[in-house]
Amino acid sequence: MGCRVRFHVRLHPYRAQFLERIVHGRVFLETLEGVRVIRAFNKQQHEIDRFGELNAETAEISRKSTLMTGAMYPTATALFGFTTVGTMAVGTYYVATGSMQTGTLVSAVQYIATILIGIVLMANVVSLFPSAFACMSRIAEVLEAEVSITDPKKETPAKTSRGTVEFRDVTFSYPGADEPVIKNISFTSGPGETTAIIGRTGCGKSSVVKLIPRLYDTTVGQVLVDGVNVRDYKQSELRDAIGYVPQKNVLFTGDIAENLNWGNENGTEEDWAEACRISCSSEFVEGKDGVYHADVAQGGTNFSGGQRQRLAIARAVMKKPEVYIFDDSFSALDMKTDKQLRQNLQESMGEATMIVVAQRVNTIMDATRILVLENGEVTGMGTHLELLKSCQLYREIAEIQLGEEEVRRELASV
C-alpha cells in the first residue's frame, strides 16, 4: 500500500493525498478496534512502527500538497496586483488622451477584479479538494451499495399456522463463495417446541438461523414462518415476530432500561423486572446504582460477557415474539445459570417456538429435536438419546463434553 501511495505522489500529489487519508483513517480505526488483540499478542511496538511509517508518508504528501497550495495563493495575488497595475497604467494613458472615459476605466478594473477573485476562490477549492473527494468517495460507496433484501410489492399472504418455522430443502451460499455453506436442509419446528443445532465450528449453524429473519435470502429452497415464505413478508412484519439474539451481543449507549426497550418500546418497570428474572439478570442489575437506569457504556463494555448475553436475552424476552432465535447465546454462562435460564425460558415461552444454536451438549439435551450439522449438511436429527445411538458425530461430541462413562450410562438406561 505504501509503495502504491508513493507512486501516486510522483504523478499527482492531490490524488495521493486523498488516497493516503483514506488508508490512514482505515489503519487508525483498525488499530483502535483491535487494541485488545494487539496487547494480547504484545504487538504494540509493531503497530507503533507501522503507524509511524504511515504518518511519515502522510506528512510528506501533505507537505507537497501544502507547497502547491501555498504557491497558488501568492501567484494568484501577484497576478491580481500586476493585472490591476497594468490596467490602471494603460487606462490612465487612454483617459489622459481622451480615448477612454474615467467610468469605463473604473468598470474595467472592477470586472478584472471580479475575475481574479474567482481565480483565488478556485485555488481555495483546489486546496480543499483532496479532503472533499475522500469523503465523497466513502459516501458514494454507501449510497451506491445495492440492497439485495427488498420488500415484496404484494400484500403478505394469510398465515396458515402460528409460531412455526419450516425449512424446505434449503441451500445457501454467500455471495462470491465457491460452494454452498448449507445444503439441502429440511425440518419443521412447531409451537412450543425447541429445535437445537449443533456441530463443529464453521459447519453453518449461524448461517441457518440468519435465514429465518431474512438477514440473507436462500439460494435454493424456502424458509417459512407461520406457514408463509419469508420472502413474502415485509421485513418489518417478519422481524416483529422474531426475537433474535445474535452471536455477538451488542448493547447500546444509554441505560439498561433503554436497551431492554429495544424489544418493547413501551416497556414498563414490571416488564423490565420480569425480563431480567427470566434471563437471570436480576442478580447483577439490582445491585447497580440506579438499577434499570444504570449507565451502559458504548458496546456494553462496562459489563462482562455473560452479563451482556443475559441482557441481550432479556431484550428478546421483552418482545414476547412468536419465534425465539438464540445463536450460541449461552456460551459465556456457567452451568448453573445456563440451566436456570433455559428452565425460565421454557416456562415463559408459551406457544412460541425456539431455535437454539449451541456448542455445549448440556444446553440442548432437553430439546424437542436436535440437528447435527457437518460441512453444511444434516448428518443427524432426533432427540438427545436417539442421536447418541444413531449419529456418530453427535456421540463423539457428547463423549468429549460429558465423558464416555456418562454416555454409556445414558445408552444403557434406554
Coordinates of C-alpha atoms in Angstrom, one line a residue:
M1 CA 0.0 0.0 0.0
G2 CA 2.9 2.4 0.9
C3 CA 4.6 1.8 -2.5
R4 CA 1.3 2.5 -4.3
V5 CA 0.8 5.7 -2.5
R6 CA 4.4 6.9 -3.2
F7 CA 3.8 6.1 -6.8
H8 CA 0.8 8.4 -6.8
V9 CA 2.8 11.2 -5.1
R10 CA 5.2 11.3 -8.1
L11 CA 2.2 11.5 -10.5
H12 CA -0.2 13.7 -8.7
P13 CA 0.2 14.9 -5.1
Y14 CA -3.5 15.8 -4.7
R15 CA -4.7 12.4 -5.7
A16 CA -2.1 10.8 -3.5
Q17 CA -3.3 12.9 -0.6
F18 CA -6.9 11.8 -0.6
L19 CA -5.9 8.2 -1.1
E20 CA -3.5 8.4 1.8
R21 CA -6.2 9.9 4.0
I22 CA -8.5 7.0 3.3
V23 CA -5.7 4.5 4.1
H24 CA -4.6 6.4 7.2
G25 CA -8.2 6.5 8.6
R26 CA -8.7 2.8 8.0
V27 CA -5.4 1.8 9.7
F28 CA -6.2 4.1 12.6
L29 CA -9.7 2.6 13.0
E30 CA -8.3 -0.9 12.7
T31 CA -5.7 -0.3 15.4
L32 CA -8.3 1.3 17.7
E33 CA -10.8 -1.6 17.3
G34 CA -8.1 -4.2 17.7
V35 CA -6.3 -2.7 20.7
R36 CA -7.0 -5.8 22.9
V37 CA -5.7 -8.2 20.3
I38 CA -2.6 -6.0 19.9
R39 CA -1.9 -6.1 23.6
A40 CA -2.6 -9.8 23.9
F41 CA 0.0 -10.6 21.3
N42 CA 2.4 -8.0 22.5
K43 CA 2.5 -6.2 19.1
Q44 CA 2.4 -2.6 20.5
Q45 CA 5.8 -1.7 19.0
H46 CA 5.0 -3.3 15.7
E47 CA 1.8 -1.2 15.4
I48 CA 3.6 1.9 16.6
D49 CA 6.2 1.5 13.9
R50 CA 3.6 0.7 11.3
F51 CA 1.6 3.8 12.3
G52 CA 4.7 5.9 12.3
E53 CA 5.6 4.9 8.8
L54 CA 2.1 5.8 7.6
N55 CA 2.3 9.1 9.4
A56 CA 5.6 9.9 7.8
E57 CA 4.1 9.1 4.3
T58 CA 1.1 11.3 5.1
A59 CA 3.3 14.1 6.3
E60 CA 5.4 14.0 3.1
I61 CA 2.3 14.0 1.0
S62 CA 0.7 16.8 3.0
R63 CA 4.0 18.8 2.7
K64 CA 4.0 18.6 -1.1
S65 CA 0.3 19.4 -1.3
T66 CA 0.8 22.4 1.0
L67 CA 3.7 23.6 -1.2
M68 CA 1.4 23.5 -4.2
T69 CA -1.4 25.2 -2.4
G70 CA 0.9 27.8 -0.9
A71 CA 2.2 28.6 -4.3
M72 CA -1.3 29.2 -5.6
Y73 CA -2.2 32.0 -3.3
P74 CA 0.9 34.3 -3.9
T75 CA 0.7 33.5 -7.6
A76 CA -3.0 34.5 -7.7
T77 CA -2.4 37.6 -5.6
A78 CA 0.6 38.7 -7.7
L79 CA -1.5 38.1 -10.8
F80 CA -4.2 40.2 -9.3
G81 CA -1.8 43.0 -8.4
F82 CA 0.1 43.1 -11.7
T83 CA -3.1 43.0 -13.7
T84 CA -4.6 45.8 -11.7
V85 CA -1.4 48.0 -12.0
G86 CA -1.2 47.3 -15.7
T87 CA -4.8 48.1 -16.3
M88 CA -4.6 51.3 -14.4
A89 CA -1.4 52.3 -16.2
V90 CA -2.8 51.7 -19.7
G91 CA -6.2 53.0 -18.8
T92 CA -4.7 56.3 -17.3
Y93 CA -2.9 56.9 -20.6
Y94 CA -6.1 56.5 -22.6
V95 CA -8.1 58.7 -20.2
A96 CA -5.4 61.4 -20.5
T97 CA -5.5 61.3 -24.3
G98 CA -9.3 61.4 -24.2
S99 CA -9.7 57.9 -25.8
M100 CA -11.5 56.5 -22.7
Q101 CA -13.7 57.8 -20.1
T102 CA -12.9 57.5 -16.4
G103 CA -16.1 55.5 -15.7
T104 CA -15.1 53.0 -18.4
L105 CA -11.7 52.5 -16.7
V106 CA -13.2 52.0 -13.3
S107 CA -15.6 49.4 -14.7
A108 CA -12.8 47.6 -16.5
V109 CA -10.8 47.4 -13.2
Q110 CA -13.9 46.1 -11.3
Y111 CA -14.6 43.4 -14.0
I112 CA -11.0 42.3 -13.9
A113 CA -11.0 42.2 -10.1
T114 CA -14.2 40.1 -10.1
I115 CA -12.5 37.6 -12.5
L116 CA -9.3 37.4 -10.4
I117 CA -11.2 36.9 -7.1
G118 CA -12.9 33.9 -8.8
I119 CA -9.4 32.6 -9.6
V120 CA -8.4 33.0 -5.9
L121 CA -11.5 31.2 -4.8
M122 CA -10.8 28.4 -7.3
A123 CA -7.3 28.0 -5.8
N124 CA -9.0 27.6 -2.4
V125 CA -11.4 25.0 -3.8
V126 CA -8.5 23.0 -5.3
S127 CA -6.7 23.0 -1.9
L128 CA -9.7 21.6 -0.2
F129 CA -10.5 19.1 -3.0
P130 CA -8.5 16.1 -1.6
S131 CA -10.4 16.0 1.7
A132 CA -13.7 16.5 0.0
F133 CA -13.0 13.8 -2.6
A134 CA -12.0 11.3 0.1
C135 CA -15.3 12.0 1.9
M136 CA -17.4 11.8 -1.2
S137 CA -15.8 8.5 -2.2
R138 CA -16.7 6.9 1.1
I139 CA -20.2 8.3 1.0
A140 CA -20.6 7.1 -2.6
E141 CA -19.7 3.6 -1.5
V142 CA -22.6 3.5 0.9
L143 CA -25.1 5.2 -1.5
E144 CA -24.2 3.0 -4.4
A145 CA -24.4 -0.2 -2.5
E146 CA -27.1 -2.4 -3.9
V147 CA -29.7 -3.7 -1.4
S148 CA -30.4 -7.4 -2.1
I149 CA -33.1 -7.8 0.6
T150 CA -36.3 -6.0 -0.5
D151 CA -39.9 -6.0 0.5
P152 CA -42.4 -7.7 -1.8
K153 CA -44.8 -5.4 -3.7
K154 CA -47.9 -7.6 -2.9
E155 CA -49.6 -8.0 0.5
T156 CA -48.4 -10.7 2.9
P157 CA -50.4 -13.9 2.4
A158 CA -52.6 -15.1 5.3
K159 CA -50.7 -17.2 7.9
T160 CA -51.7 -20.8 7.9
S161 CA -50.0 -21.6 11.3
R162 CA -48.7 -19.7 14.3
G163 CA -45.2 -20.0 15.8
T164 CA -44.0 -22.4 13.2
V165 CA -40.6 -22.4 11.4
E166 CA -40.1 -24.6 8.4
F167 CA -37.1 -25.2 6.2
R168 CA -37.8 -26.9 2.8
D169 CA -34.7 -28.2 1.0
V170 CA -32.7 -25.1 1.8
T171 CA -29.3 -24.5 0.2
F172 CA -27.5 -21.3 0.8
S173 CA -24.1 -19.8 -0.3
Y174 CA -22.7 -16.4 0.5
P175 CA -22.1 -14.0 -2.5
G176 CA -18.9 -14.9 -4.3
A177 CA -18.4 -18.2 -2.4
D178 CA -17.3 -21.3 -4.4
E179 CA -19.5 -23.7 -2.5
P180 CA -22.8 -23.5 -0.5
V181 CA -22.3 -23.1 3.2
I182 CA -25.5 -25.2 3.9
K183 CA -27.1 -27.8 1.7
N184 CA -30.5 -29.4 1.5
I185 CA -31.7 -28.7 5.0
S186 CA -35.3 -29.5 5.9
F187 CA -37.0 -29.5 9.2
T188 CA -40.1 -28.1 10.9
S189 CA -40.3 -26.6 14.4
G190 CA -43.8 -26.1 15.8
P191 CA -45.4 -24.0 18.6
G192 CA -43.9 -24.7 22.0
E193 CA -41.0 -26.8 20.5
T194 CA -37.3 -26.3 20.8
T195 CA -35.1 -27.1 17.9
A196 CA -31.3 -27.1 18.6
I197 CA -28.5 -27.0 16.1
I198 CA -25.0 -28.3 16.9
G199 CA -21.9 -29.2 15.0
R200 CA -18.2 -28.4 14.6
T201 CA -17.1 -24.8 14.2
G202 CA -17.7 -23.4 10.7
C203 CA -20.3 -26.0 9.7
G204 CA -23.0 -23.4 9.0
K205 CA -25.0 -23.3 12.3
S206 CA -25.3 -19.5 12.4
S207 CA -26.0 -19.3 8.7
V208 CA -29.1 -21.4 9.2
V209 CA -30.7 -19.1 11.8
K210 CA -29.8 -16.0 9.8
L211 CA -32.1 -17.1 7.1
I212 CA -35.1 -17.0 9.4
P213 CA -35.2 -13.2 9.9
R214 CA -34.1 -12.9 6.3
L215 CA -30.7 -11.4 7.0
Y216 CA -29.9 -13.4 3.9
D217 CA -32.0 -15.0 1.2
T218 CA -31.8 -18.7 0.4
T219 CA -30.1 -19.7 -2.8
V220 CA -32.4 -22.7 -3.2
G221 CA -35.5 -23.8 -1.3
Q222 CA -37.8 -22.0 1.1
V223 CA -37.9 -20.8 4.7
L224 CA -41.4 -20.4 6.1
V225 CA -42.5 -18.6 9.2
D226 CA -46.1 -19.2 10.3
G227 CA -46.7 -21.1 7.0
V228 CA -45.6 -18.1 4.8
N229 CA -42.4 -17.8 2.8
V230 CA -40.2 -15.2 4.4
R231 CA -39.7 -13.6 1.0
D232 CA -43.4 -12.8 1.0
Y233 CA -43.2 -10.8 4.3
K234 CA -42.4 -7.2 4.7
Q235 CA -39.2 -7.1 6.6
S236 CA -40.6 -5.1 9.5
E237 CA -43.5 -7.5 9.8
L238 CA -41.3 -10.6 9.7
R239 CA -38.8 -9.3 12.3
D240 CA -41.5 -8.1 14.6
A241 CA -42.5 -11.8 15.0
I242 CA -38.9 -12.9 15.9
G243 CA -36.8 -12.4 19.0
Y244 CA -33.2 -12.7 17.7
V245 CA -30.2 -12.9 20.0
P246 CA -27.1 -12.8 17.7
Q247 CA -23.7 -14.5 18.3
K248 CA -22.1 -11.1 19.0
N249 CA -24.1 -9.4 21.7
V250 CA -24.2 -5.6 21.4
L251 CA -25.5 -3.1 24.0
F252 CA -26.1 0.5 23.1
T253 CA -25.0 3.6 24.9
G254 CA -27.6 4.7 27.4
D255 CA -29.0 2.8 30.4
I256 CA -30.3 -0.7 30.9
A257 CA -34.0 0.2 30.5
E258 CA -33.3 1.9 27.1
N259 CA -31.6 -1.3 25.9
L260 CA -34.4 -3.5 27.1
N261 CA -36.9 -1.2 25.4
W262 CA -35.4 -2.1 22.1
G263 CA -37.5 -5.2 22.5
N264 CA -40.6 -3.3 23.5
E265 CA -40.5 0.5 23.3
N266 CA -43.5 0.7 25.7
G267 CA -41.9 -1.5 28.3
T268 CA -42.6 -0.7 32.0
E269 CA -40.6 -1.4 35.1
E270 CA -42.7 -4.5 35.7
D271 CA -41.7 -5.7 32.2
W272 CA -38.0 -5.0 32.8
A273 CA -38.1 -6.9 36.1
E274 CA -39.8 -9.9 34.5
A275 CA -37.4 -10.0 31.5
C276 CA -34.4 -9.7 33.9
R277 CA -35.8 -12.5 36.1
I278 CA -36.3 -14.8 33.1
S279 CA -32.8 -14.1 31.8
C280 CA -31.2 -14.4 35.2
S281 CA -30.0 -10.8 35.0
S282 CA -31.7 -9.6 38.2
E283 CA -28.8 -10.6 40.4
F284 CA -26.4 -8.0 38.9
V285 CA -28.9 -5.4 37.6
E286 CA -30.5 -4.8 41.0
G287 CA -27.0 -4.4 42.6
K288 CA -26.2 -1.4 40.4
D289 CA -26.7 2.2 41.2
G290 CA -29.9 3.3 39.5
V291 CA -30.9 -0.3 38.9
Y292 CA -32.7 -0.3 35.5
H293 CA -31.3 3.2 34.9
A294 CA -27.7 2.3 35.4
D295 CA -25.4 3.5 32.7
V296 CA -24.4 1.3 29.8
A297 CA -21.1 2.2 28.1
Q298 CA -20.7 2.1 24.3
G299 CA -20.9 -1.6 23.3
G300 CA -21.7 -2.6 26.9
T301 CA -18.0 -2.6 27.8
N302 CA -18.8 -2.0 31.5
F303 CA -20.5 -5.4 31.6
S304 CA -18.9 -8.9 31.4
G305 CA -19.5 -11.2 28.5
G306 CA -22.0 -13.3 30.4
Q307 CA -23.9 -10.2 31.6
R308 CA -24.1 -8.8 28.1
Q309 CA -25.5 -12.2 26.9
R310 CA -28.2 -12.2 29.6
L311 CA -29.2 -8.6 28.9
A312 CA -29.4 -9.4 25.2
I313 CA -31.7 -12.4 26.0
A314 CA -33.8 -10.1 28.3
R315 CA -34.2 -7.7 25.4
A316 CA -35.5 -10.5 23.2
V317 CA -37.8 -11.7 26.0
M318 CA -39.3 -8.1 26.3
K319 CA -40.5 -8.5 22.7
K320 CA -42.6 -11.7 23.5
P321 CA -42.2 -12.9 19.9
E322 CA -43.6 -16.0 18.2
V323 CA -40.1 -17.3 17.4
Y324 CA -37.0 -17.1 19.6
I325 CA -33.6 -17.5 18.0
F326 CA -30.6 -17.9 20.2
D327 CA -27.3 -18.0 18.2
D328 CA -24.8 -19.5 20.7
S329 CA -26.3 -17.1 23.3
F330 CA -25.4 -19.2 26.4
S331 CA -21.7 -19.8 25.7
A332 CA -20.5 -17.3 28.4
L333 CA -22.8 -18.6 31.2
D334 CA -21.8 -21.0 33.9
M335 CA -23.6 -24.4 34.0
K336 CA -25.9 -23.4 36.9
T337 CA -27.0 -20.1 35.3
D338 CA -27.4 -21.8 31.9
K339 CA -29.7 -24.4 33.4
Q340 CA -31.8 -21.9 35.3
L341 CA -32.1 -19.6 32.3
R342 CA -33.3 -22.4 30.0
Q343 CA -35.8 -23.5 32.6
N344 CA -37.2 -20.0 32.8
L345 CA -37.4 -19.7 29.1
Q346 CA -39.3 -23.0 28.8
E347 CA -41.8 -21.8 31.4
S348 CA -42.3 -18.4 29.9
M349 CA -42.2 -19.0 26.1
G350 CA -45.7 -20.5 25.9
E351 CA -46.6 -21.3 22.3
A352 CA -43.5 -19.7 20.8
T353 CA -41.0 -21.9 19.0
M354 CA -37.3 -21.7 19.9
I355 CA -34.3 -22.2 17.7
V356 CA -31.1 -22.7 19.6
V357 CA -27.5 -22.8 18.2
A358 CA -25.2 -24.3 20.7
Q359 CA -21.7 -25.7 21.3
R360 CA -22.5 -27.5 24.6
V361 CA -24.5 -30.7 24.7
N362 CA -25.7 -29.8 28.2
T363 CA -27.6 -26.8 26.7
I364 CA -29.6 -28.8 24.2
M365 CA -30.2 -32.2 25.9
D366 CA -33.9 -31.4 26.5
A367 CA -34.6 -30.0 23.0
T368 CA -37.6 -31.4 21.1
R369 CA -35.2 -32.1 18.2
I370 CA -31.5 -31.7 17.6
L371 CA -30.0 -31.1 14.2
V372 CA -26.3 -32.2 13.8
L373 CA -24.5 -30.3 11.0
E374 CA -21.3 -31.3 9.3
N375 CA -20.0 -29.5 6.3
G376 CA -23.3 -27.7 5.9
E377 CA -25.4 -30.9 5.8
V378 CA -27.6 -32.5 8.3
T379 CA -26.0 -35.8 9.4
G380 CA -28.4 -36.5 12.2
M381 CA -31.8 -35.4 13.5
G382 CA -33.6 -36.5 16.6
T383 CA -33.6 -36.3 20.4
H384 CA -30.5 -36.5 22.6
L385 CA -30.8 -40.2 23.2
E386 CA -31.8 -41.0 19.6
L387 CA -28.7 -39.2 18.3
L388 CA -26.4 -40.9 20.8
K389 CA -27.4 -44.2 19.2
S390 CA -27.7 -43.2 15.6
C391 CA -25.2 -40.3 14.9
Q392 CA -21.5 -40.9 15.3
L393 CA -20.6 -37.2 15.2
Y394 CA -23.0 -36.3 18.0
R395 CA -21.8 -39.2 20.1
E396 CA -18.2 -38.1 19.7
I397 CA -19.2 -34.5 20.8
A398 CA -21.1 -35.9 23.8
E399 CA -18.3 -38.2 24.9
I400 CA -15.8 -35.3 24.8
Q401 CA -18.1 -33.0 26.8
L402 CA -19.9 -35.4 29.1
G403 CA -17.4 -38.2 29.3
E404 CA -17.6 -41.7 27.8
E405 CA -18.9 -43.2 31.1
E406 CA -21.8 -40.8 31.2
V407 CA -22.7 -41.5 27.5
R408 CA -22.6 -45.3 28.1
R409 CA -24.7 -44.9 31.2
E410 CA -27.3 -42.9 29.3
L411 CA -27.4 -45.5 26.5
A412 CA -27.7 -48.4 28.9
S413 CA -30.7 -46.7 30.6
V414 CA -32.7 -46.6 27.3

